[in-house]
Coordinates of C-alpha atoms in Angstrom, one line a residue:
M1 CA -44.1 -32.7 33.2
A2 CA -41.3 -33.1 30.7
T3 CA -41.0 -30.4 28.2
S4 CA -40.8 -31.2 24.5
P5 CA -37.7 -30.3 22.6
T6 CA -37.6 -27.1 20.7
P7 CA -38.8 -27.9 17.2
P8 CA -36.4 -27.1 14.3
G9 CA -36.9 -23.6 13.0
A10 CA -38.4 -22.3 16.3
P11 CA -37.0 -19.1 17.8
G12 CA -33.8 -19.9 19.7
A13 CA -33.3 -23.3 18.0
P14 CA -30.0 -23.9 16.3
A15 CA -29.9 -23.9 12.6
A16 CA -30.6 -27.3 11.2
P17 CA -27.7 -28.7 9.1
V18 CA -28.5 -28.8 5.4
I19 CA -25.4 -30.7 4.2
P20 CA -25.5 -34.5 4.5
A21 CA -23.3 -35.8 7.3
H22 CA -21.0 -37.9 5.0
I23 CA -20.4 -34.8 2.8
H24 CA -19.9 -32.6 5.8
R25 CA -17.2 -34.8 7.3
R26 CA -15.0 -34.6 4.2
R27 CA -15.7 -31.0 3.3
W28 CA -12.1 -29.9 3.8
V29 CA -10.7 -32.7 1.7
I30 CA -13.2 -31.7 -1.0
L31 CA -12.0 -28.1 -0.8
T32 CA -8.4 -29.3 -1.1
V33 CA -9.3 -31.2 -4.3
L34 CA -11.1 -28.2 -5.7
M35 CA -8.0 -26.1 -5.1
L36 CA -6.1 -28.2 -7.6
S37 CA -8.5 -27.1 -10.4
L38 CA -8.3 -23.5 -9.2
L39 CA -4.5 -23.8 -9.1
I40 CA -4.0 -24.7 -12.8
V41 CA -6.3 -21.9 -14.1
V42 CA -4.6 -19.2 -12.1
L43 CA -1.1 -20.7 -12.4
D44 CA -1.3 -20.9 -16.1
N45 CA -2.0 -17.2 -16.6
S46 CA 0.7 -16.2 -14.0
I47 CA 3.2 -18.4 -15.8
L48 CA 2.4 -16.9 -19.2
N49 CA 3.2 -13.4 -17.8
V50 CA 6.7 -14.5 -17.0
A51 CA 7.1 -16.3 -20.3
M52 CA 6.0 -13.5 -22.6
K53 CA 9.5 -12.1 -23.2
T54 CA 10.8 -15.6 -24.1
I55 CA 8.0 -16.3 -26.5
A56 CA 8.7 -13.0 -28.2
T57 CA 12.3 -14.1 -28.8
P58 CA 12.9 -15.5 -32.4
A59 CA 13.1 -19.2 -33.0
P60 CA 14.5 -21.6 -31.8
T61 CA 14.4 -20.0 -28.3
G62 CA 10.8 -18.7 -28.7
L63 CA 8.2 -18.2 -31.4
G64 CA 9.2 -14.6 -32.4
A65 CA 5.8 -13.4 -31.5
T66 CA 5.1 -9.7 -32.1
Q67 CA 3.6 -7.4 -29.4
S68 CA 0.2 -7.9 -31.0
E69 CA 0.5 -11.7 -31.1
L70 CA 1.6 -11.7 -27.4
E71 CA -1.5 -9.8 -26.5
W72 CA -3.7 -12.2 -28.5
A73 CA -2.1 -15.2 -26.8
I74 CA -3.5 -13.7 -23.6
N75 CA -6.7 -12.3 -25.0
S76 CA -7.8 -15.3 -27.0
Y77 CA -8.0 -17.1 -23.7
T78 CA -9.8 -14.2 -22.1
L79 CA -12.3 -13.8 -24.9
V80 CA -13.5 -17.4 -24.8
F81 CA -13.3 -17.6 -21.0
A82 CA -15.4 -14.5 -20.4
G83 CA -17.9 -15.3 -23.1
L84 CA -18.7 -18.7 -21.8
L85 CA -18.6 -18.2 -18.0
F86 CA -22.3 -17.5 -17.6
T87 CA -23.3 -20.4 -19.9
S88 CA -21.0 -22.8 -18.0
G89 CA -22.5 -21.7 -14.7
L90 CA -26.0 -22.4 -16.0
L91 CA -25.0 -25.8 -17.3
G92 CA -23.4 -26.7 -14.0
D93 CA -26.6 -25.8 -12.1
R94 CA -28.7 -27.8 -14.6
L95 CA -26.5 -30.8 -15.5
G96 CA -24.3 -31.2 -12.4
R97 CA -21.3 -29.1 -11.3
K98 CA -19.0 -32.0 -11.0
K99 CA -19.7 -33.2 -14.6
V100 CA -19.1 -29.7 -15.9
L101 CA -15.9 -29.4 -13.9
L102 CA -14.5 -32.7 -15.1
F103 CA -15.3 -31.7 -18.7
G104 CA -13.5 -28.3 -18.2
L105 CA -10.4 -29.9 -16.7
A106 CA -10.1 -32.4 -19.6
V107 CA -10.4 -29.7 -22.2
F108 CA -8.0 -27.5 -20.4
G109 CA -5.4 -30.3 -20.2
A110 CA -5.8 -31.1 -23.9
G111 CA -5.4 -27.4 -24.8
S112 CA -2.2 -27.2 -22.6
V113 CA -0.6 -30.1 -24.5
L114 CA -1.4 -28.5 -27.8
A115 CA -0.2 -25.0 -26.7
A116 CA 3.1 -26.6 -25.6
V117 CA 3.9 -28.0 -29.0
S118 CA 2.7 -24.9 -31.0
S119 CA 5.0 -24.1 -33.9
S120 CA 3.7 -20.6 -34.6
P121 CA 2.1 -17.7 -32.7
T122 CA -1.1 -18.4 -34.6
Q123 CA -1.3 -21.9 -33.3
L124 CA -0.5 -20.7 -29.8
I125 CA -3.3 -18.2 -30.0
A126 CA -5.8 -20.9 -31.2
F127 CA -4.8 -23.4 -28.5
R128 CA -4.9 -20.7 -25.8
A129 CA -8.5 -20.2 -26.9
L130 CA -9.2 -23.9 -26.3
M131 CA -7.7 -23.6 -22.8
G132 CA -10.1 -20.7 -22.2
L133 CA -13.0 -22.9 -23.1
G134 CA -11.8 -25.4 -20.5
G135 CA -11.1 -22.7 -17.9
A136 CA -14.6 -21.3 -18.4
F137 CA -16.1 -24.6 -17.2
V138 CA -13.7 -24.9 -14.3
M139 CA -13.9 -21.6 -12.4
P140 CA -17.6 -21.3 -11.7
A141 CA -17.9 -25.0 -10.8
T142 CA -15.3 -24.9 -8.1
L143 CA -16.9 -22.1 -6.1
A144 CA -20.4 -23.5 -6.7
I145 CA -19.4 -26.9 -5.3
L146 CA -17.8 -25.2 -2.3
M147 CA -21.1 -23.4 -1.5
N148 CA -22.8 -26.8 -1.6
V149 CA -20.5 -28.7 0.7
F150 CA -20.1 -26.1 3.5
E151 CA -22.8 -24.8 5.9
R152 CA -23.5 -21.1 5.7
D153 CA -21.6 -20.3 8.9
E154 CA -18.4 -21.9 7.5
Q155 CA -18.7 -20.5 4.0
P156 CA -16.7 -17.3 4.7
R157 CA -13.8 -19.3 6.1
A158 CA -13.9 -21.7 3.2
I159 CA -14.1 -18.9 0.7
G160 CA -11.1 -17.2 2.5
V161 CA -9.1 -20.4 2.0
W162 CA -10.3 -20.6 -1.7
A163 CA -9.1 -17.0 -2.2
G164 CA -5.8 -17.7 -0.4
G165 CA -5.3 -20.5 -3.0
V166 CA -5.2 -17.8 -5.6
G167 CA -2.3 -16.3 -3.7
L168 CA -0.5 -19.7 -3.7
A169 CA -1.0 -20.0 -7.5
I170 CA 0.3 -16.4 -8.0
A171 CA 3.4 -17.4 -6.2
V172 CA 3.9 -20.9 -7.7
G173 CA 3.2 -19.8 -11.3
P174 CA 6.0 -17.3 -11.9
I175 CA 8.6 -19.3 -9.9
A176 CA 7.7 -22.5 -11.7
G177 CA 7.8 -20.6 -15.0
G178 CA 11.2 -19.1 -14.2
L179 CA 12.6 -22.5 -13.3
L180 CA 11.2 -24.2 -16.4
L181 CA 12.4 -21.4 -18.7
D182 CA 15.9 -21.6 -17.2
H183 CA 16.2 -25.3 -18.0
Y184 CA 13.7 -26.2 -20.7
W185 CA 12.0 -24.8 -23.8
W186 CA 9.2 -22.2 -23.6
G187 CA 6.4 -24.8 -24.2
S188 CA 7.2 -26.4 -20.8
V189 CA 5.3 -23.6 -19.1
F190 CA 2.1 -25.1 -20.6
L191 CA 3.1 -28.8 -20.3
I192 CA 3.3 -28.4 -16.5
N193 CA -0.5 -28.2 -16.4
V194 CA -0.9 -31.8 -17.5
P195 CA 0.2 -33.7 -14.4
I196 CA -1.9 -31.4 -12.2
V197 CA -4.9 -31.9 -14.5
V198 CA -4.5 -35.7 -14.3
C199 CA -4.2 -35.6 -10.5
A200 CA -7.2 -33.3 -10.2
L201 CA -9.4 -35.5 -12.5
V202 CA -8.6 -38.6 -10.5
A203 CA -9.2 -36.9 -7.1
M204 CA -12.5 -35.3 -8.4
V205 CA -13.9 -38.6 -9.5
I206 CA -13.1 -40.2 -6.1
V207 CA -13.8 -37.4 -3.6
V208 CA -16.0 -34.6 -4.9
P209 CA -19.8 -35.0 -4.8
D210 CA -22.0 -33.8 -7.6
S211 CA -24.8 -31.3 -7.1
K212 CA -27.2 -29.3 -9.2
D213 CA -30.4 -27.2 -9.1
P214 CA -33.2 -29.7 -8.2
A215 CA -35.7 -27.6 -10.1
P216 CA -33.9 -25.8 -12.9
G217 CA -37.0 -25.0 -14.9
K218 CA -37.2 -24.7 -18.6
L219 CA -34.2 -24.0 -20.8
D220 CA -33.6 -20.4 -21.8
P221 CA -31.7 -20.7 -25.1
V222 CA -32.4 -17.1 -26.1
G223 CA -31.0 -15.8 -22.9
V224 CA -27.9 -18.0 -23.2
L225 CA -27.3 -16.9 -26.8
L226 CA -27.7 -13.2 -25.8
S227 CA -25.2 -13.6 -22.9
V228 CA -22.6 -15.3 -25.0
V229 CA -22.8 -12.8 -27.9
G230 CA -23.0 -9.8 -25.7
L231 CA -20.0 -10.8 -23.5
V232 CA -17.9 -11.7 -26.5
L233 CA -18.6 -8.5 -28.3
L234 CA -17.9 -6.4 -25.2
V235 CA -14.7 -8.1 -24.3
F236 CA -13.5 -8.1 -28.0
G237 CA -14.2 -4.4 -28.2
I238 CA -12.2 -3.7 -25.0
I239 CA -9.3 -5.8 -26.3
K240 CA -9.3 -4.1 -29.7
G241 CA -9.4 -0.7 -28.1
G242 CA -6.3 -1.6 -26.0
Q243 CA -4.5 -2.9 -29.1
L244 CA -5.2 0.2 -31.1
A245 CA -4.6 2.5 -28.1
D246 CA -7.7 4.3 -29.3
F247 CA -11.1 3.7 -27.8
T248 CA -12.7 6.2 -30.2
D249 CA -11.9 4.0 -33.2
P250 CA -15.2 3.3 -35.1
E251 CA -14.6 -0.5 -35.0
V252 CA -14.0 -0.4 -31.3
L253 CA -17.0 1.8 -30.6
A254 CA -19.3 -0.3 -32.8
T255 CA -18.2 -3.6 -31.1
V256 CA -18.4 -2.3 -27.5
L257 CA -21.7 -0.6 -28.1
G258 CA -23.0 -3.7 -29.9
G259 CA -22.0 -5.8 -26.9
L260 CA -23.7 -3.4 -24.5
V261 CA -26.9 -3.4 -26.6
V262 CA -27.0 -7.2 -26.7
L263 CA -26.5 -7.4 -23.0
A264 CA -29.2 -4.8 -22.4
G265 CA -31.4 -7.0 -24.6
F266 CA -30.4 -9.9 -22.3
V267 CA -31.5 -8.0 -19.2
V268 CA -34.9 -7.1 -20.8
H269 CA -35.4 -10.7 -21.9
Q270 CA -34.6 -11.9 -18.3
K271 CA -37.1 -9.5 -16.8
R272 CA -39.9 -10.6 -19.2
S273 CA -39.2 -14.3 -19.2
D274 CA -41.1 -16.7 -17.0
H275 CA -38.0 -19.0 -16.8
P276 CA -35.0 -16.6 -16.7
S277 CA -31.5 -17.8 -16.6
I278 CA -30.7 -15.3 -13.8
D279 CA -33.0 -13.3 -11.6
I280 CA -32.1 -9.6 -12.4
G281 CA -33.7 -8.7 -9.1
Y282 CA -30.5 -9.8 -7.4
F283 CA -28.8 -6.7 -8.7
R284 CA -31.2 -4.6 -6.6
K285 CA -29.5 -5.9 -3.5
P286 CA -26.8 -3.5 -2.4
A287 CA -24.6 -6.4 -1.1
F288 CA -24.7 -8.1 -4.5
S289 CA -24.3 -5.1 -6.9
A290 CA -21.7 -3.3 -4.8
A291 CA -19.7 -6.6 -4.4
V292 CA -19.6 -7.3 -8.2
A293 CA -18.6 -3.6 -8.9
A294 CA -15.8 -3.8 -6.3
I295 CA -14.5 -7.0 -7.9
A296 CA -14.5 -5.4 -11.4
L297 CA -12.7 -2.3 -10.2
V298 CA -10.0 -3.9 -8.1
F299 CA -9.2 -6.4 -10.9
F300 CA -9.2 -3.5 -13.4
A301 CA -6.4 -1.9 -11.3
L302 CA -4.5 -5.1 -10.5
M303 CA -4.4 -6.7 -13.9
G304 CA -3.3 -3.4 -15.6
V305 CA -0.4 -3.0 -13.1
T306 CA 0.6 -6.7 -13.4
F307 CA 0.9 -6.3 -17.1
F308 CA 3.6 -3.6 -16.9
I309 CA 5.4 -4.7 -13.8
V310 CA 6.9 -7.7 -15.6
F311 CA 8.5 -5.4 -18.1
Y312 CA 9.8 -3.1 -15.4
V313 CA 11.4 -6.0 -13.5
Q314 CA 12.9 -7.8 -16.6
S315 CA 13.5 -5.1 -19.2
V316 CA 14.4 -2.1 -17.0
R317 CA 16.0 -3.8 -14.0
G318 CA 17.4 -6.8 -15.9
Y319 CA 16.1 -9.6 -13.7
S320 CA 15.7 -13.1 -15.1
P321 CA 12.2 -14.8 -15.4
L322 CA 13.0 -16.8 -12.3
D323 CA 14.1 -13.7 -10.4
S324 CA 10.8 -12.1 -11.5
G325 CA 8.8 -14.9 -10.1
L326 CA 10.6 -14.8 -6.8
L327 CA 10.0 -11.0 -6.6
I328 CA 6.2 -11.6 -6.7
L329 CA 6.4 -13.8 -3.6
P330 CA 5.4 -11.0 -1.1
L331 CA 2.2 -10.3 -3.0
A332 CA 1.3 -14.0 -3.0
A333 CA 2.4 -14.6 0.5
A334 CA 0.2 -11.8 1.8
Q335 CA -2.9 -13.2 0.1
L336 CA -2.1 -16.7 1.4
I337 CA -1.6 -15.4 4.9
F338 CA -4.5 -12.9 5.2
A339 CA -7.3 -14.2 2.9
P340 CA -8.3 -17.1 5.1
R341 CA -8.3 -14.7 8.1
A342 CA -10.3 -11.9 6.5
R343 CA -13.5 -13.3 8.0
L344 CA -12.2 -12.4 11.5
A345 CA -11.8 -8.8 10.5
V346 CA -15.3 -8.8 8.9
D347 CA -16.8 -10.4 12.0
R348 CA -15.4 -7.6 14.1
F349 CA -15.6 -4.5 11.9
G350 CA -18.1 -5.4 9.1
A351 CA -17.6 -6.0 5.4
R352 CA -18.0 -2.4 4.4
A353 CA -15.1 -1.2 6.7
V354 CA -12.8 -4.0 5.9
C355 CA -13.3 -3.8 2.1
T356 CA -13.0 0.0 2.1
V357 CA -9.7 -0.1 4.0
G358 CA -8.5 -2.9 1.6
M359 CA -9.4 -0.7 -1.4
L360 CA -7.5 2.3 0.1
V361 CA -4.4 0.1 0.7
V362 CA -4.5 -1.0 -2.9
A363 CA -4.8 2.6 -4.1
V364 CA -1.9 3.7 -1.9
T365 CA 0.3 0.9 -3.2
M366 CA -0.6 1.7 -6.8
A367 CA 0.5 5.3 -6.2
G368 CA 3.6 3.9 -4.4
M369 CA 4.8 2.7 -7.8
L370 CA 5.9 6.3 -8.4
L371 CA 8.8 5.5 -6.1
L372 CA 10.2 3.0 -8.5
G373 CA 13.1 4.0 -10.8
T374 CA 16.1 2.4 -12.5
D375 CA 18.1 2.1 -9.3
T376 CA 15.4 2.0 -6.6
P377 CA 16.3 -0.6 -3.9
I378 CA 14.3 -3.7 -4.8
W379 CA 12.9 -4.0 -1.3
V380 CA 10.7 -1.0 -2.0
L381 CA 8.9 -3.0 -4.6
E382 CA 8.7 -6.0 -2.2
V383 CA 7.1 -3.9 0.5
L384 CA 4.6 -2.5 -2.1
F385 CA 3.7 -6.0 -3.2
F386 CA 3.2 -7.3 0.3
L387 CA 0.9 -4.4 1.2
Q388 CA -1.0 -4.7 -2.1
G389 CA -1.5 -8.4 -1.4
T390 CA -2.7 -7.6 2.1
G391 CA -5.3 -5.2 0.7
M392 CA -6.5 -7.7 -1.9
A393 CA -6.8 -10.4 0.8
H394 CA -9.2 -8.2 2.7
I395 CA -11.3 -7.4 -0.4
M396 CA -11.8 -10.7 -2.4
P397 CA -13.1 -13.0 0.4
P398 CA -15.8 -10.6 1.8
V399 CA -17.1 -9.5 -1.6
T400 CA -17.2 -13.1 -2.9
V401 CA -19.1 -14.1 0.3
A402 CA -21.5 -11.2 -0.3
I403 CA -22.2 -12.3 -3.9
M404 CA -22.5 -16.0 -3.1
Q405 CA -24.7 -15.6 0.0
S406 CA -27.0 -13.2 -1.8
L407 CA -28.2 -16.0 -4.0
P408 CA -30.0 -19.3 -3.2
R409 CA -27.7 -22.3 -2.8
E410 CA -29.2 -24.0 -5.9
K411 CA -28.1 -21.0 -8.0
A412 CA -24.5 -21.3 -6.9
G413 CA -23.2 -21.9 -10.4
S414 CA -24.9 -18.8 -11.8
G415 CA -23.6 -16.7 -8.9
S416 CA -20.1 -18.0 -9.2
A417 CA -20.2 -17.3 -13.0
L418 CA -21.3 -13.7 -12.4
N419 CA -18.5 -13.3 -9.8
N420 CA -16.0 -14.5 -12.4
I421 CA -17.6 -12.5 -15.3
F422 CA -17.2 -9.2 -13.5
R423 CA -13.7 -10.0 -12.4
Q424 CA -12.7 -11.1 -15.9
V425 CA -14.3 -8.1 -17.7
G426 CA -12.7 -5.7 -15.1
G427 CA -9.3 -7.3 -15.6
T428 CA -9.6 -7.3 -19.3
L429 CA -10.6 -3.7 -19.3
G430 CA -7.7 -2.9 -17.0
V431 CA -5.2 -4.5 -19.3
A432 CA -6.7 -2.8 -22.3
V433 CA -7.2 0.7 -20.9
L434 CA -4.1 0.9 -18.7
G435 CA -2.0 -1.0 -21.3
S436 CA -3.2 1.5 -23.9
L437 CA -2.2 4.4 -21.5
L438 CA 1.2 2.8 -21.0
S439 CA 1.8 2.3 -24.7
T440 CA 0.7 5.8 -25.7
S441 CA 2.8 7.4 -22.9
Y442 CA 5.8 5.3 -23.8
R443 CA 5.6 6.1 -27.5
D444 CA 5.3 9.8 -26.8
G445 CA 8.3 9.6 -24.6
I446 CA 10.6 7.7 -26.9
Q447 CA 9.5 9.0 -30.3
G448 CA 11.8 12.0 -30.3
T449 CA 14.9 9.8 -29.6
L450 CA 13.9 7.4 -32.3
D451 CA 13.3 10.1 -34.9
A452 CA 16.8 11.4 -34.2
L453 CA 18.4 8.1 -35.1
R454 CA 20.2 8.4 -38.5
G455 CA 20.2 5.6 -41.0
V456 CA 17.3 3.8 -39.4
P457 CA 14.3 3.3 -41.8
G458 CA 11.0 4.9 -40.8
P459 CA 9.1 1.6 -40.5
V460 CA 11.8 0.3 -38.2
R461 CA 11.6 3.4 -36.0
T462 CA 7.8 3.1 -35.8
A463 CA 8.0 -0.6 -34.8
A464 CA 10.7 0.2 -32.2
G465 CA 8.3 2.6 -30.5
E466 CA 5.6 0.0 -29.8
S467 CA 7.2 -1.2 -26.6
I468 CA 10.3 -1.1 -24.5
E469 CA 11.2 -4.6 -25.7
A470 CA 11.0 -3.5 -29.3
T471 CA 13.2 -0.4 -28.5
L472 CA 15.8 -2.6 -26.8
G473 CA 15.7 -5.0 -29.7
L474 CA 16.7 -2.1 -32.0
A475 CA 19.3 -0.9 -29.6
A476 CA 21.0 -4.3 -29.7
R477 CA 21.5 -3.9 -33.5
L478 CA 23.1 -0.4 -33.2
R479 CA 26.6 0.7 -32.6
P480 CA 27.6 1.0 -28.9
L481 CA 27.2 4.7 -28.4
P482 CA 23.7 5.2 -30.0
A483 CA 22.7 1.9 -28.4
H484 CA 23.6 3.2 -24.9
V485 CA 21.8 6.4 -25.4
L486 CA 18.7 4.7 -26.8
T487 CA 18.6 2.2 -23.9
E488 CA 18.8 5.1 -21.3
R489 CA 16.0 7.0 -23.1
A490 CA 13.9 3.8 -23.3
D491 CA 14.2 3.3 -19.5
E492 CA 13.3 6.9 -18.8
A493 CA 10.3 6.8 -21.2
F494 CA 9.1 3.5 -19.8
L495 CA 9.3 4.7 -16.2
H496 CA 7.4 7.8 -17.0
A497 CA 4.7 5.7 -18.7
M498 CA 4.6 3.3 -15.8
H499 CA 4.1 6.1 -13.3
V500 CA 1.3 7.6 -15.4
T501 CA -0.4 4.2 -15.6
A502 CA 0.1 3.5 -11.9
L503 CA -1.7 6.7 -11.1
G504 CA -4.6 5.7 -13.3
A505 CA -4.8 2.3 -11.4
A506 CA -4.7 4.2 -8.1
A507 CA -7.6 6.4 -9.2
V508 CA -9.7 3.4 -10.2
S509 CA -9.0 1.8 -6.8
M510 CA -10.2 5.0 -5.1
V511 CA -13.4 4.8 -7.1
G512 CA -13.8 1.2 -5.8
A513 CA -13.3 2.4 -2.3
V514 CA -16.1 5.0 -2.8
V515 CA -18.5 2.3 -4.2
V516 CA -17.8 0.0 -1.3
V517 CA -18.3 2.7 1.4
L518 CA -21.5 3.9 -0.1
F519 CA -23.2 0.7 -1.1
L520 CA -21.8 -2.4 0.5
P521 CA -23.7 -3.3 3.7
G522 CA -21.8 -3.6 6.9
K523 CA -23.6 -6.8 7.8
M524 CA -25.0 -9.4 5.4
D525 CA -28.7 -10.1 5.2
P526 CA -29.8 -13.7 5.6
A527 CA -29.4 -15.7 2.4
P528 CA -32.5 -16.6 0.5
H529 CA -33.6 -20.2 1.1
A530 CA -30.6 -20.6 3.4
A531 CA -32.1 -23.5 5.2
E532 CA -33.1 -25.6 2.2
P533 CA -31.7 -29.1 2.1
W534 CA -28.6 -29.8 0.1
D535 CA -29.6 -29.8 -3.5
G536 CA -27.3 -32.8 -4.3
R537 CA -29.6 -35.0 -2.3
K538 CA -32.6 -34.0 -4.4
A539 CA -30.6 -34.6 -7.5
G540 CA -29.7 -38.1 -6.2
A541 CA -26.1 -37.3 -7.0
A542 CA -24.3 -37.4 -3.6
R543 CA -21.5 -39.8 -3.5

């Protein structure tokens, strides 16, 4: 008698595919298109790091932006981006991730054009905020769409490729920025986004399917408002504390505490609501909570170090913007090589072991910055960058997989938004806290030399102590002998401040390693609702 086939879902039966066949066939093409949108968001910020010194130069070469204005050119983007991430993720789940992504790309492109033609630092800050608005709608949607076009068993590999794309953007950004600054005006570093945006928009319309939560439930306007207000207050307070180099300032404390109180109110509201924007219960899962903490901590360390390494390479060592971009290649190459392969290490050793070793490698390379001096062979920095990129490549894919596979597929937009929120808040806090530590240590180191300068007004000496660039600007206006002495003392003060900051970053990375080893599971639990049909079919939006 013939036996009947094993029914789907029976023990021993293969997992039934949940992605429509026509979507599954072109999944890698879809991922390639999604990488374009990821590329411009990461590329833009890495380009800006290289261009900061040029933008600080007086017109017509730059805009003559002060240190504070340079920080706000970065932070206005960050503030809007972080504040709207969760909202954009929710809108993507509700309205359609492709629609939200197309909107974000269009806004980002328009903001790039306006930023390129800015005639003042104030205009640049405003248009960077507009770019942040567009970026907030791009980042969560790319990862959410990825989770909805790949089966669960292929998601770690796809996320590894996605994370490797960050490495590619890190490499392309500074090099492209250096080439543009060598041949064109500073605004070209923003204008380069436009052709990429146009290509991405066309490809998105043709190739990428739409998807959304088939049963989004009722709107939660109170929750959305609380999330936006809380995140904006928190990030603004962190930024302000970094600018003032004083996190005990009443304005800073009031803003940060206000943000935390509003976010606490958001959590309470989500727990009590019968239609919450996000199920707070996800944070009770070790895989989820440890992963988001790891992301925040590693980006805290990385972004703080990235902020000062540009000034070490350009101001202390005298490399051009293009040279600076080329020097970052090992960091990017390591991520590009190892991120797509991190899943192999995770399959063999488990996420906890792989991420712990990755965190320890990052911590060691941060401490390795103590080896850098005014005449250290540049290959030492290159080795540190490569090892650091290798460590990062074995952290980001596993923790991103842990976050995304902890949530149901239909909540991919919210999960991606939470992933980006913790990364952004961690990075912002890193720039603010470690930047503040760098600034304070530098001022303490250079102040005695500045006070000894004769014939230099007090306000000028005070302004010259804000950064090494400001000190070198004063040295350029002095007679040769005092200028030479001031330049030497500036290099010494900056190197000491950089070493102190690097140790702080190493300590934070060690905390991240402890969090991972204690709380991140070695193996992932099955995803909730992992076998549910692809939500794009229910939405009737598959193309």
